[in-house]
Amino acid sequence: MKFFIRTLYGKISIIFLLLVIIFGTIEVIVSVKSSINYVCEASQKLNYSLAQNIEDVCKPFLKDSVTHSSIRENMAHLRMINPHLDVYFLDEQGHILTYYNGSRPIYRNPINIIPIQRYIQENSYDLLPIFGDDPISSNRHKVFSAAKMSYGDDLKPGYVYVTIASARYELASEGILDSYILSTSAIVLIIILLFTAGTGLVLFFLMTKRLHRMTGIVHKFKQGKYKQRIPIKSEDEVGELAIAFNNMADTIEKNLMDLKKNDDLRRELIANISHDLRSPLSSIQGYIETILMKEKNLSNDDRKNYLETILKNVINLNRLVHELFELSKLDAMETKPVLESFSITELTQDVVLKFKPKAEEKKIDLISKIPLKIPFVYADIGMIERVLSNLIDNALRYTSEKGKIKIDIRTEDSDVIVSVADSGKGIPPKELPYIFDRFYKVDKSRAPSNSGSGLGLAIAKKMINAHDSDILVKSDIDSGTEFSFSLKQYQQDDDKNKESI
């Protein structure tokens, strides 16, 4: 029982049954009261002129005395016909002058005349039922008939007051509780309440059954079955909850996959760092040990070559550590672009000139195709220079001798598009999604030892992302690869916005 009460179905069912019982009870009470009032109204309307008729019959005798023997005989005859009629003769203040009620004792005297005055006024027929005091009870009220009268030699004003039934409750017991209509209505009401309760419980069960299924799927999801989803069968609140859960499950599953991917990348990162650090460190250690072992027999030329090799490895280590530090700052968004207007044409030409000697050494044709009228761009000049350097350096590493590298700049709407295309071997389609991952190297088995740290493209992408742009890549096997990115053209408002910030 406790488990049932703790469930949502149990709580809804109990609340529903209580509401059915409460409203059913209210309906019964209202129906009984309405039925009693209806019977009282009908009885009062049927006897609406009864008191007036009694006053007309007794009028000749009221001039002498309200206790005249002829009045008593008439009242006795009237009670023989209807023993539920009690007749009272009242003065103007409601005090009982005489009465005919079967000699039952009087508990209320005087009688409240306000209901009587309402009854004898014009149009009182539409106000029925009107209830007045019951003289034989200290607190009971009943329907009545009333009329004005005059009594005594001086014709004092008073009232004829006739109770139509012994009490409202007797009317109820005799006229309503034994009524076929009331009993039938009660049976129909009970059937309706039972049917409503049964139907409601079934419907609540069907509704909560969907929640039970959802709970089961959530438990399975909790146990690690991340493919579990709730089928959407409706557009109500439960359906919206299912949609919300499915969206949340998709997000969690994606995040878990990203975490797994990041964990794999972390392991690969550690392995790559260990490899990239171990090789130069081993080389440095070896050369230093050689210098120390052959210090007396080492010629100046050999010593110089060893030291130059050590320096070269130290420079590579320093570059690797600097790139890792730079990439970590970009990941944490600690490095933000300092925007300014500059000529992308001049910057590109300077970067191309910087790589010209290296290109000529590898017999690679480094071509820059730059139109004369290219607008200024609004970006961080240092970051863009680094991006161009990384892209050209990457192209030089993977382009064979007598190959070509072309740098192209063009305008498109309000942007300036910069692209770096090479004639290298190209990147396999399955490798394209990963080329911007840190330490990722295409064709690792054939990559030369001087192919770089694998951080250049990752840094370039982060820097372009910081400008609310992205690097796009297109590649065909044996046809080459093209990297491109867009920069915002400089507008006069850009400096104003920068000042306001």
Coordinates of C-alpha atoms in Angstrom, one line a residue:
M1 CA 0.0 0.0 0.0
K2 CA 2.9 2.4 0.9
F3 CA 4.5 1.7 -2.5
F4 CA 1.2 2.4 -4.3
I5 CA 0.8 5.7 -2.5
R6 CA 4.4 6.7 -3.4
T7 CA 3.8 6.1 -7.1
L8 CA 2.5 8.9 -9.4
Y9 CA -0.4 6.6 -10.5
G10 CA -1.3 6.0 -6.8
K11 CA -1.2 9.7 -6.0
I12 CA -3.3 10.7 -9.0
S13 CA -5.8 7.9 -8.4
I14 CA -6.3 8.8 -4.7
I15 CA -6.7 12.5 -5.5
F16 CA -9.1 11.7 -8.3
L17 CA -11.2 9.3 -6.1
L18 CA -11.4 11.9 -3.3
L19 CA -12.5 14.5 -5.8
V20 CA -15.2 12.2 -7.2
I21 CA -16.4 11.4 -3.7
I22 CA -16.4 15.1 -2.6
F23 CA -18.2 16.3 -5.8
G24 CA -20.5 13.4 -5.7
T25 CA -21.5 14.2 -2.1
I26 CA -21.9 17.8 -3.0
E27 CA -24.1 16.8 -5.9
V28 CA -26.3 14.5 -3.6
I29 CA -26.6 17.3 -1.0
V30 CA -27.5 19.9 -3.6
S31 CA -30.0 17.5 -5.3
V32 CA -31.7 16.6 -2.0
K33 CA -31.9 20.3 -1.0
S34 CA -33.2 21.2 -4.4
S35 CA -35.8 18.4 -4.2
I36 CA -36.9 19.5 -0.8
N37 CA -37.2 23.1 -1.9
Y38 CA -39.1 22.0 -4.9
V39 CA -41.6 19.9 -2.9
C40 CA -41.9 22.8 -0.4
E41 CA -42.4 25.3 -3.2
A42 CA -45.0 23.1 -4.9
S43 CA -46.9 22.5 -1.6
Q44 CA -46.8 26.2 -0.7
K45 CA -48.1 27.2 -4.2
L46 CA -50.9 24.6 -4.0
N47 CA -52.0 26.1 -0.6
Y48 CA -51.2 29.7 -1.5
S49 CA -54.7 31.0 -0.8
L50 CA -55.5 28.6 2.0
A51 CA -55.1 31.2 4.8
Q52 CA -57.1 33.7 2.9
N53 CA -59.9 31.1 2.5
I54 CA -59.8 30.4 6.2
E55 CA -60.0 34.1 6.9
D56 CA -63.1 34.5 4.6
V57 CA -64.8 31.5 6.4
C58 CA -64.0 32.8 9.9
K59 CA -64.5 36.5 9.2
P60 CA -68.0 36.7 10.5
F61 CA -66.9 35.1 13.8
L62 CA -63.7 37.1 14.3
K63 CA -65.7 40.2 15.2
D64 CA -66.9 38.6 18.4
S65 CA -63.9 36.5 19.5
V66 CA -61.0 34.6 17.9
T67 CA -62.0 31.7 20.2
H68 CA -65.6 31.5 19.0
S69 CA -67.0 28.0 19.0
S70 CA -67.8 28.1 15.3
I71 CA -64.1 28.9 14.5
R72 CA -63.1 25.9 16.6
E73 CA -65.6 23.6 14.8
N74 CA -64.3 24.8 11.4
M75 CA -60.7 24.2 12.4
A76 CA -61.5 20.8 13.8
H77 CA -63.2 19.9 10.5
L78 CA -60.2 21.3 8.5
R79 CA -57.7 19.2 10.6
M80 CA -59.8 16.1 10.0
I81 CA -59.4 16.7 6.3
N82 CA -55.6 17.4 6.5
P83 CA -54.1 16.7 9.9
H84 CA -50.8 18.3 8.8
L85 CA -52.3 21.8 8.8
D86 CA -51.8 23.8 11.9
V87 CA -53.7 27.1 12.1
Y88 CA -52.6 30.1 14.2
F89 CA -54.3 33.4 14.8
L90 CA -51.8 36.1 15.4
D91 CA -51.9 39.8 16.4
E92 CA -50.0 42.5 14.6
Q93 CA -46.8 41.8 16.5
G94 CA -46.9 38.0 15.9
H95 CA -48.2 36.9 19.3
I96 CA -50.4 33.9 19.1
L97 CA -54.0 34.7 20.0
T98 CA -55.3 31.1 19.6
Y99 CA -54.2 28.1 17.7
Y100 CA -55.5 24.7 16.4
N101 CA -52.6 22.1 16.1
G102 CA -53.9 19.1 17.9
S103 CA -53.1 20.5 21.4
R104 CA -49.3 20.3 20.9
P105 CA -47.3 22.6 23.1
I106 CA -46.0 25.9 21.8
Y107 CA -42.3 26.6 22.0
R108 CA -42.0 29.8 20.0
N109 CA -44.1 32.9 20.8
P110 CA -44.2 35.5 19.3
I111 CA -43.6 34.4 15.7
N112 CA -41.4 36.4 13.4
I113 CA -43.7 38.4 11.2
I114 CA -41.1 39.4 8.5
P115 CA -41.7 36.2 6.4
I116 CA -45.4 36.7 6.8
Q117 CA -45.2 40.3 5.5
R118 CA -43.1 39.0 2.5
Y119 CA -45.8 36.4 1.9
I120 CA -48.8 38.7 1.9
Q121 CA -47.2 41.4 -0.3
E122 CA -48.0 41.5 -4.1
N123 CA -46.1 39.2 -6.4
S124 CA -45.0 37.0 -3.5
Y125 CA -46.0 34.0 -5.6
D126 CA -42.8 34.3 -7.6
L127 CA -40.7 34.4 -4.5
L128 CA -41.8 31.0 -3.1
P129 CA -40.8 29.0 -1.2
I130 CA -40.8 31.3 1.9
F131 CA -40.1 29.7 5.2
G132 CA -41.5 30.9 8.5
D133 CA -41.2 29.9 12.2
D134 CA -42.6 26.7 13.5
P135 CA -44.4 27.5 16.8
I136 CA -44.1 23.9 18.0
S137 CA -40.3 24.0 17.6
S138 CA -37.7 26.3 19.0
N139 CA -35.5 26.3 15.9
R140 CA -37.3 24.7 13.0
H141 CA -38.8 26.5 9.9
K142 CA -41.4 25.4 7.4
V143 CA -43.6 26.6 4.6
F144 CA -46.8 28.3 5.4
S145 CA -49.8 30.2 4.1
A146 CA -50.8 33.6 5.6
A147 CA -53.4 36.3 5.2
K148 CA -54.4 39.5 6.9
M149 CA -57.3 39.5 9.3
S150 CA -59.3 41.9 11.6
Y151 CA -60.6 40.7 14.9
G152 CA -62.6 42.0 17.9
D153 CA -65.1 44.8 18.2
D154 CA -62.5 47.4 17.3
L155 CA -61.2 45.3 14.3
K156 CA -57.6 45.0 15.4
P157 CA -55.2 44.0 12.6
G158 CA -53.7 40.5 12.7
Y159 CA -52.7 37.5 10.7
V160 CA -54.0 34.0 9.9
Y161 CA -50.9 31.7 9.9
V162 CA -51.2 28.2 8.6
T163 CA -48.4 25.7 8.6
I164 CA -48.7 23.4 5.6
A165 CA -46.7 20.5 6.9
S166 CA -45.3 19.6 10.3
A167 CA -41.7 20.4 9.2
R168 CA -39.4 20.5 6.2
Y169 CA -37.8 17.3 7.4
E170 CA -41.1 15.5 7.5
L171 CA -41.8 16.7 4.0
A172 CA -38.4 15.3 3.0
S173 CA -39.1 11.9 4.7
E174 CA -42.6 11.6 3.3
G175 CA -42.4 13.3 0.0
I176 CA -38.8 12.8 -1.2
L177 CA -36.9 10.0 0.4
D178 CA -39.7 7.5 -0.7
S179 CA -39.8 9.1 -4.1
Y180 CA -39.2 6.9 -7.1
I181 CA -37.6 9.8 -9.0
L182 CA -35.2 10.5 -6.1
S183 CA -34.2 6.8 -5.7
T184 CA -33.8 6.4 -9.4
S185 CA -31.7 9.6 -9.6
A186 CA -29.5 8.3 -6.7
I187 CA -28.9 5.0 -8.4
V188 CA -28.0 6.7 -11.7
L189 CA -25.7 9.1 -9.8
I190 CA -23.9 6.3 -8.1
I191 CA -23.5 4.4 -11.4
I192 CA -22.2 7.6 -13.1
L193 CA -19.7 8.1 -10.2
L194 CA -18.5 4.5 -10.3
F195 CA -18.2 4.6 -14.1
T196 CA -16.3 7.9 -13.9
A197 CA -14.0 6.6 -11.2
G198 CA -13.3 3.4 -13.1
T199 CA -12.7 5.2 -16.4
G200 CA -10.5 7.7 -14.8
L201 CA -8.4 5.0 -13.1
V202 CA -8.0 3.2 -16.4
L203 CA -7.0 6.3 -18.3
F204 CA -4.5 7.3 -15.5
F205 CA -3.0 3.9 -15.7
L206 CA -2.6 4.2 -19.5
M207 CA -1.0 7.6 -19.1
T208 CA 1.4 6.6 -16.3
K209 CA 2.2 3.4 -18.2
R210 CA 4.0 5.6 -20.7
L211 CA 5.9 7.2 -17.8
H212 CA 6.8 3.7 -16.5
R213 CA 8.3 2.9 -20.0
M214 CA 10.2 6.1 -20.0
T215 CA 11.5 5.3 -16.5
G216 CA 12.7 1.9 -17.8
I217 CA 14.5 3.5 -20.7
V218 CA 16.1 6.0 -18.4
H219 CA 17.4 3.2 -16.1
K220 CA 18.8 1.4 -19.1
F221 CA 20.5 4.6 -20.2
K222 CA 21.9 5.0 -16.7
Q223 CA 23.3 1.5 -16.9
G224 CA 25.4 2.5 -19.9
K225 CA 23.0 1.6 -22.8
Y226 CA 23.4 5.0 -24.5
K227 CA 21.6 4.0 -27.7
Q228 CA 18.3 3.8 -25.8
R229 CA 15.6 6.3 -27.0
I230 CA 12.0 6.9 -26.1
P231 CA 9.6 6.4 -29.0
I232 CA 7.5 9.6 -29.7
K233 CA 3.8 8.7 -29.9
S234 CA 2.1 11.9 -29.0
E235 CA 2.6 15.7 -29.0
D236 CA 1.4 16.2 -25.4
E237 CA 3.5 17.0 -22.3
V238 CA 4.7 13.4 -22.1
G239 CA 5.7 13.5 -25.7
E240 CA 7.6 16.8 -25.1
L241 CA 9.3 15.1 -22.2
A242 CA 10.3 12.2 -24.4
I243 CA 11.6 14.6 -27.0
A244 CA 13.6 16.5 -24.3
F245 CA 15.1 13.2 -23.0
N246 CA 16.0 12.1 -26.5
N247 CA 17.7 15.4 -27.2
M248 CA 19.5 15.2 -23.9
A249 CA 20.5 11.6 -24.6
D250 CA 21.9 12.6 -28.1
T251 CA 23.9 15.4 -26.4
I252 CA 25.2 13.1 -23.7
E253 CA 26.1 10.4 -26.2
K254 CA 27.9 13.0 -28.4
N255 CA 29.7 14.4 -25.4
L256 CA 30.8 10.9 -24.4
M257 CA 32.0 10.3 -27.9
D258 CA 33.9 13.6 -27.8
L259 CA 35.3 12.7 -24.4
K260 CA 36.4 9.3 -25.8
K261 CA 37.9 11.1 -28.8
N262 CA 39.6 13.6 -26.6
D263 CA 40.9 10.8 -24.4
D264 CA 42.3 9.1 -27.5
L265 CA 43.8 12.4 -28.7
R266 CA 45.3 13.0 -25.2
R267 CA 46.9 9.6 -25.3
E268 CA 48.2 10.2 -28.9
L269 CA 49.3 13.7 -27.8
I270 CA 51.3 12.3 -24.9
A271 CA 52.8 9.7 -27.2
N272 CA 53.6 12.3 -29.9
I273 CA 55.1 14.7 -27.4
S274 CA 57.1 11.9 -25.9
H275 CA 58.4 10.9 -29.3
D276 CA 59.0 14.5 -30.5
L277 CA 60.9 15.3 -27.3
R278 CA 62.7 12.0 -26.9
S279 CA 64.4 12.2 -30.4
P280 CA 66.0 15.6 -30.0
L281 CA 66.8 15.0 -26.3
S282 CA 68.5 11.7 -27.2
S283 CA 70.4 13.4 -30.0
I284 CA 71.5 16.2 -27.7
Q285 CA 72.5 13.8 -25.0
G286 CA 74.4 11.7 -27.5
Y287 CA 76.3 14.6 -28.9
I288 CA 77.1 16.0 -25.5
E289 CA 78.4 12.7 -24.3
T290 CA 80.5 12.4 -27.5
I291 CA 82.0 15.8 -26.9
L292 CA 82.8 14.9 -23.3
M293 CA 84.3 11.5 -24.2
K294 CA 86.4 12.8 -27.1
E295 CA 87.1 16.2 -25.7
K296 CA 90.9 15.8 -26.0
N297 CA 90.9 14.2 -29.5
L298 CA 88.0 16.3 -30.9
S299 CA 88.9 18.7 -33.7
N300 CA 87.5 22.2 -33.8
D301 CA 85.4 21.4 -36.9
D302 CA 83.8 18.3 -35.4
R303 CA 83.2 20.2 -32.2
K304 CA 81.5 23.0 -34.2
N305 CA 79.3 20.5 -36.1
Y306 CA 78.3 18.8 -32.9
L307 CA 77.4 22.0 -31.2
E308 CA 75.4 23.2 -34.3
T309 CA 73.5 19.9 -34.2
I310 CA 72.8 20.4 -30.5
L311 CA 71.7 24.0 -31.2
K312 CA 69.4 22.8 -34.0
N313 CA 67.7 20.3 -31.7
V314 CA 67.4 22.8 -28.9
I315 CA 65.7 25.2 -31.4
N316 CA 63.3 22.5 -32.5
L317 CA 62.5 21.7 -28.8
N318 CA 62.0 25.4 -28.0
R319 CA 59.7 25.7 -31.1
L320 CA 57.7 22.7 -30.1
V321 CA 57.2 23.9 -26.5
H322 CA 56.3 27.4 -27.7
E323 CA 53.7 26.0 -30.1
L324 CA 52.2 23.8 -27.4
F325 CA 52.0 26.8 -25.1
E326 CA 50.5 28.9 -27.8
L327 CA 47.9 26.3 -28.7
S328 CA 46.9 25.8 -25.1
K329 CA 46.3 29.6 -24.8
L330 CA 44.2 29.5 -27.9
D331 CA 42.2 26.6 -26.5
A332 CA 41.6 28.5 -23.3
M333 CA 40.7 31.6 -25.3
E334 CA 43.3 33.5 -23.4
T335 CA 44.7 34.8 -26.7
K336 CA 42.3 37.1 -28.4
P337 CA 42.9 38.9 -31.7
V338 CA 43.8 42.6 -31.6
L339 CA 41.8 43.9 -34.6
E340 CA 43.2 46.6 -36.9
S341 CA 43.1 47.5 -40.5
F342 CA 46.0 46.5 -42.8
S343 CA 46.8 45.5 -46.3
I344 CA 46.5 41.8 -46.8
T345 CA 48.3 42.2 -50.1
E346 CA 51.5 43.6 -48.5
L347 CA 51.4 41.1 -45.7
T348 CA 51.1 38.2 -48.1
Q349 CA 54.0 39.4 -50.3
D350 CA 56.2 39.8 -47.2
V351 CA 55.4 36.2 -46.1
V352 CA 56.0 34.9 -49.6
L353 CA 59.4 36.6 -49.8
K354 CA 60.3 35.0 -46.4
F355 CA 59.7 31.5 -47.9
K356 CA 61.2 32.2 -51.3
P357 CA 64.7 30.9 -50.4
K358 CA 63.3 27.7 -49.0
A359 CA 61.1 27.2 -52.1
E360 CA 64.0 27.8 -54.4
E361 CA 66.1 25.3 -52.4
K362 CA 63.5 22.6 -52.9
K363 CA 63.0 23.7 -56.5
I364 CA 59.4 24.6 -55.9
D365 CA 57.7 27.4 -57.8
L366 CA 56.1 29.7 -55.2
I367 CA 53.6 31.9 -57.1
S368 CA 51.4 34.7 -55.6
K369 CA 48.4 35.8 -57.6
I370 CA 47.3 39.1 -56.1
P371 CA 45.1 41.6 -57.9
L372 CA 46.0 45.3 -57.7
K373 CA 42.9 46.6 -55.9
I374 CA 42.3 44.5 -52.8
P375 CA 40.7 46.3 -49.9
F376 CA 42.1 46.4 -46.4
V377 CA 41.0 43.7 -44.0
Y378 CA 40.1 44.1 -40.3
A379 CA 42.0 41.5 -38.3
D380 CA 45.0 40.7 -36.1
I381 CA 48.0 41.2 -38.3
G382 CA 50.2 39.0 -36.2
M383 CA 47.8 36.1 -36.2
I384 CA 47.2 36.3 -40.0
E385 CA 50.9 36.4 -40.6
R386 CA 51.3 33.2 -38.5
V387 CA 48.4 31.5 -40.4
L388 CA 49.9 32.3 -43.8
S389 CA 53.3 31.1 -42.6
N390 CA 51.9 27.9 -41.3
L391 CA 49.9 27.2 -44.5
I392 CA 52.9 27.9 -46.8
D393 CA 55.3 26.0 -44.6
N394 CA 52.9 23.0 -44.6
A395 CA 52.6 23.2 -48.4
L396 CA 56.4 23.3 -48.8
R397 CA 56.7 20.2 -46.7
Y398 CA 54.3 18.1 -48.7
T399 CA 55.1 19.4 -52.2
S400 CA 57.7 17.5 -54.3
E401 CA 60.5 19.1 -56.3
K402 CA 59.5 21.1 -59.3
G403 CA 56.0 21.4 -57.8
K404 CA 54.0 24.6 -57.5
I405 CA 52.5 26.5 -54.6
K406 CA 50.0 29.3 -55.5
I407 CA 48.8 32.0 -53.1
D408 CA 45.6 33.6 -54.4
I409 CA 43.6 36.6 -53.0
R410 CA 40.2 37.7 -54.2
T411 CA 37.1 39.5 -52.9
E412 CA 33.7 38.0 -52.4
D413 CA 30.9 40.2 -51.1
S414 CA 32.2 41.9 -48.0
D415 CA 35.0 39.4 -47.4
V416 CA 38.5 38.9 -48.7
I417 CA 39.3 35.2 -49.5
V418 CA 42.9 34.0 -49.1
S419 CA 43.9 30.6 -50.5
V420 CA 47.1 28.5 -50.5
A421 CA 47.1 25.7 -53.1
D422 CA 49.9 23.2 -53.7
S423 CA 50.5 20.5 -56.3
G424 CA 51.4 17.8 -53.8
K425 CA 50.1 14.2 -53.4
G426 CA 46.8 15.4 -51.9
I427 CA 45.1 14.1 -48.8
P428 CA 43.0 10.9 -48.7
P429 CA 39.3 11.7 -48.1
K430 CA 39.3 9.6 -44.9
E431 CA 42.1 11.8 -43.5
L432 CA 40.5 15.2 -44.2
P433 CA 38.4 15.4 -41.0
Y434 CA 41.5 15.0 -38.8
I435 CA 44.1 17.2 -40.4
F436 CA 43.5 20.0 -38.0
D437 CA 43.9 17.8 -35.0
R438 CA 47.1 18.5 -33.0
F439 CA 50.1 16.2 -33.8
Y440 CA 48.1 14.7 -36.7
K441 CA 50.3 13.9 -39.7
V442 CA 49.0 12.6 -43.0
D443 CA 50.7 9.4 -44.1
K444 CA 52.7 8.9 -40.9
S445 CA 54.6 5.9 -42.2
R446 CA 56.1 7.9 -45.1
A447 CA 56.3 11.3 -43.4
P448 CA 59.8 12.7 -43.4
S449 CA 61.5 13.3 -40.1
N450 CA 61.5 17.0 -40.7
S451 CA 57.7 17.1 -41.5
G452 CA 57.1 19.4 -38.5
S453 CA 55.4 19.0 -35.1
G454 CA 51.9 18.5 -36.4
L455 CA 50.7 21.6 -34.6
G456 CA 50.8 24.2 -37.5
L457 CA 47.4 23.5 -39.0
A458 CA 45.8 23.2 -35.5
I459 CA 47.2 26.6 -34.5
A460 CA 46.2 28.2 -37.9
K461 CA 42.6 26.9 -37.5
K462 CA 42.3 28.2 -33.9
M463 CA 43.5 31.7 -35.0
I464 CA 41.1 31.9 -37.9
N465 CA 38.3 30.7 -35.6
A466 CA 39.1 33.5 -33.3
H467 CA 38.2 35.9 -36.2
D468 CA 34.7 34.2 -36.4
S469 CA 35.8 32.5 -39.6
D470 CA 37.1 29.0 -40.6
I471 CA 39.7 27.3 -42.7
L472 CA 38.3 25.3 -45.6
V473 CA 40.2 22.5 -47.3
K474 CA 39.8 20.8 -50.7
S475 CA 42.1 18.0 -51.8
D476 CA 42.3 15.5 -54.6
I477 CA 44.8 12.6 -54.7
D478 CA 47.8 13.3 -56.9
S479 CA 46.3 16.7 -57.7
G480 CA 47.1 18.8 -54.7
T481 CA 45.5 20.5 -51.7
E482 CA 44.0 23.9 -51.3
F483 CA 43.5 25.7 -48.0
S484 CA 41.4 28.9 -47.9
F485 CA 40.0 31.3 -45.3
S486 CA 38.0 34.5 -45.4
L487 CA 38.6 37.8 -43.6
K488 CA 36.3 40.7 -43.0
Q489 CA 36.9 43.8 -45.2
Y490 CA 37.7 46.9 -43.3
Q491 CA 34.8 49.4 -42.9
Q492 CA 34.9 52.9 -41.3
D493 CA 32.5 51.7 -38.6
D494 CA 34.9 49.0 -37.4
D495 CA 37.2 51.6 -35.7
K496 CA 34.1 53.2 -34.0
N497 CA 32.9 49.9 -32.8
K498 CA 36.3 49.1 -31.4
E499 CA 36.5 52.4 -29.6
S500 CA 33.0 51.9 -28.1
I501 CA 34.0 48.5 -26.8

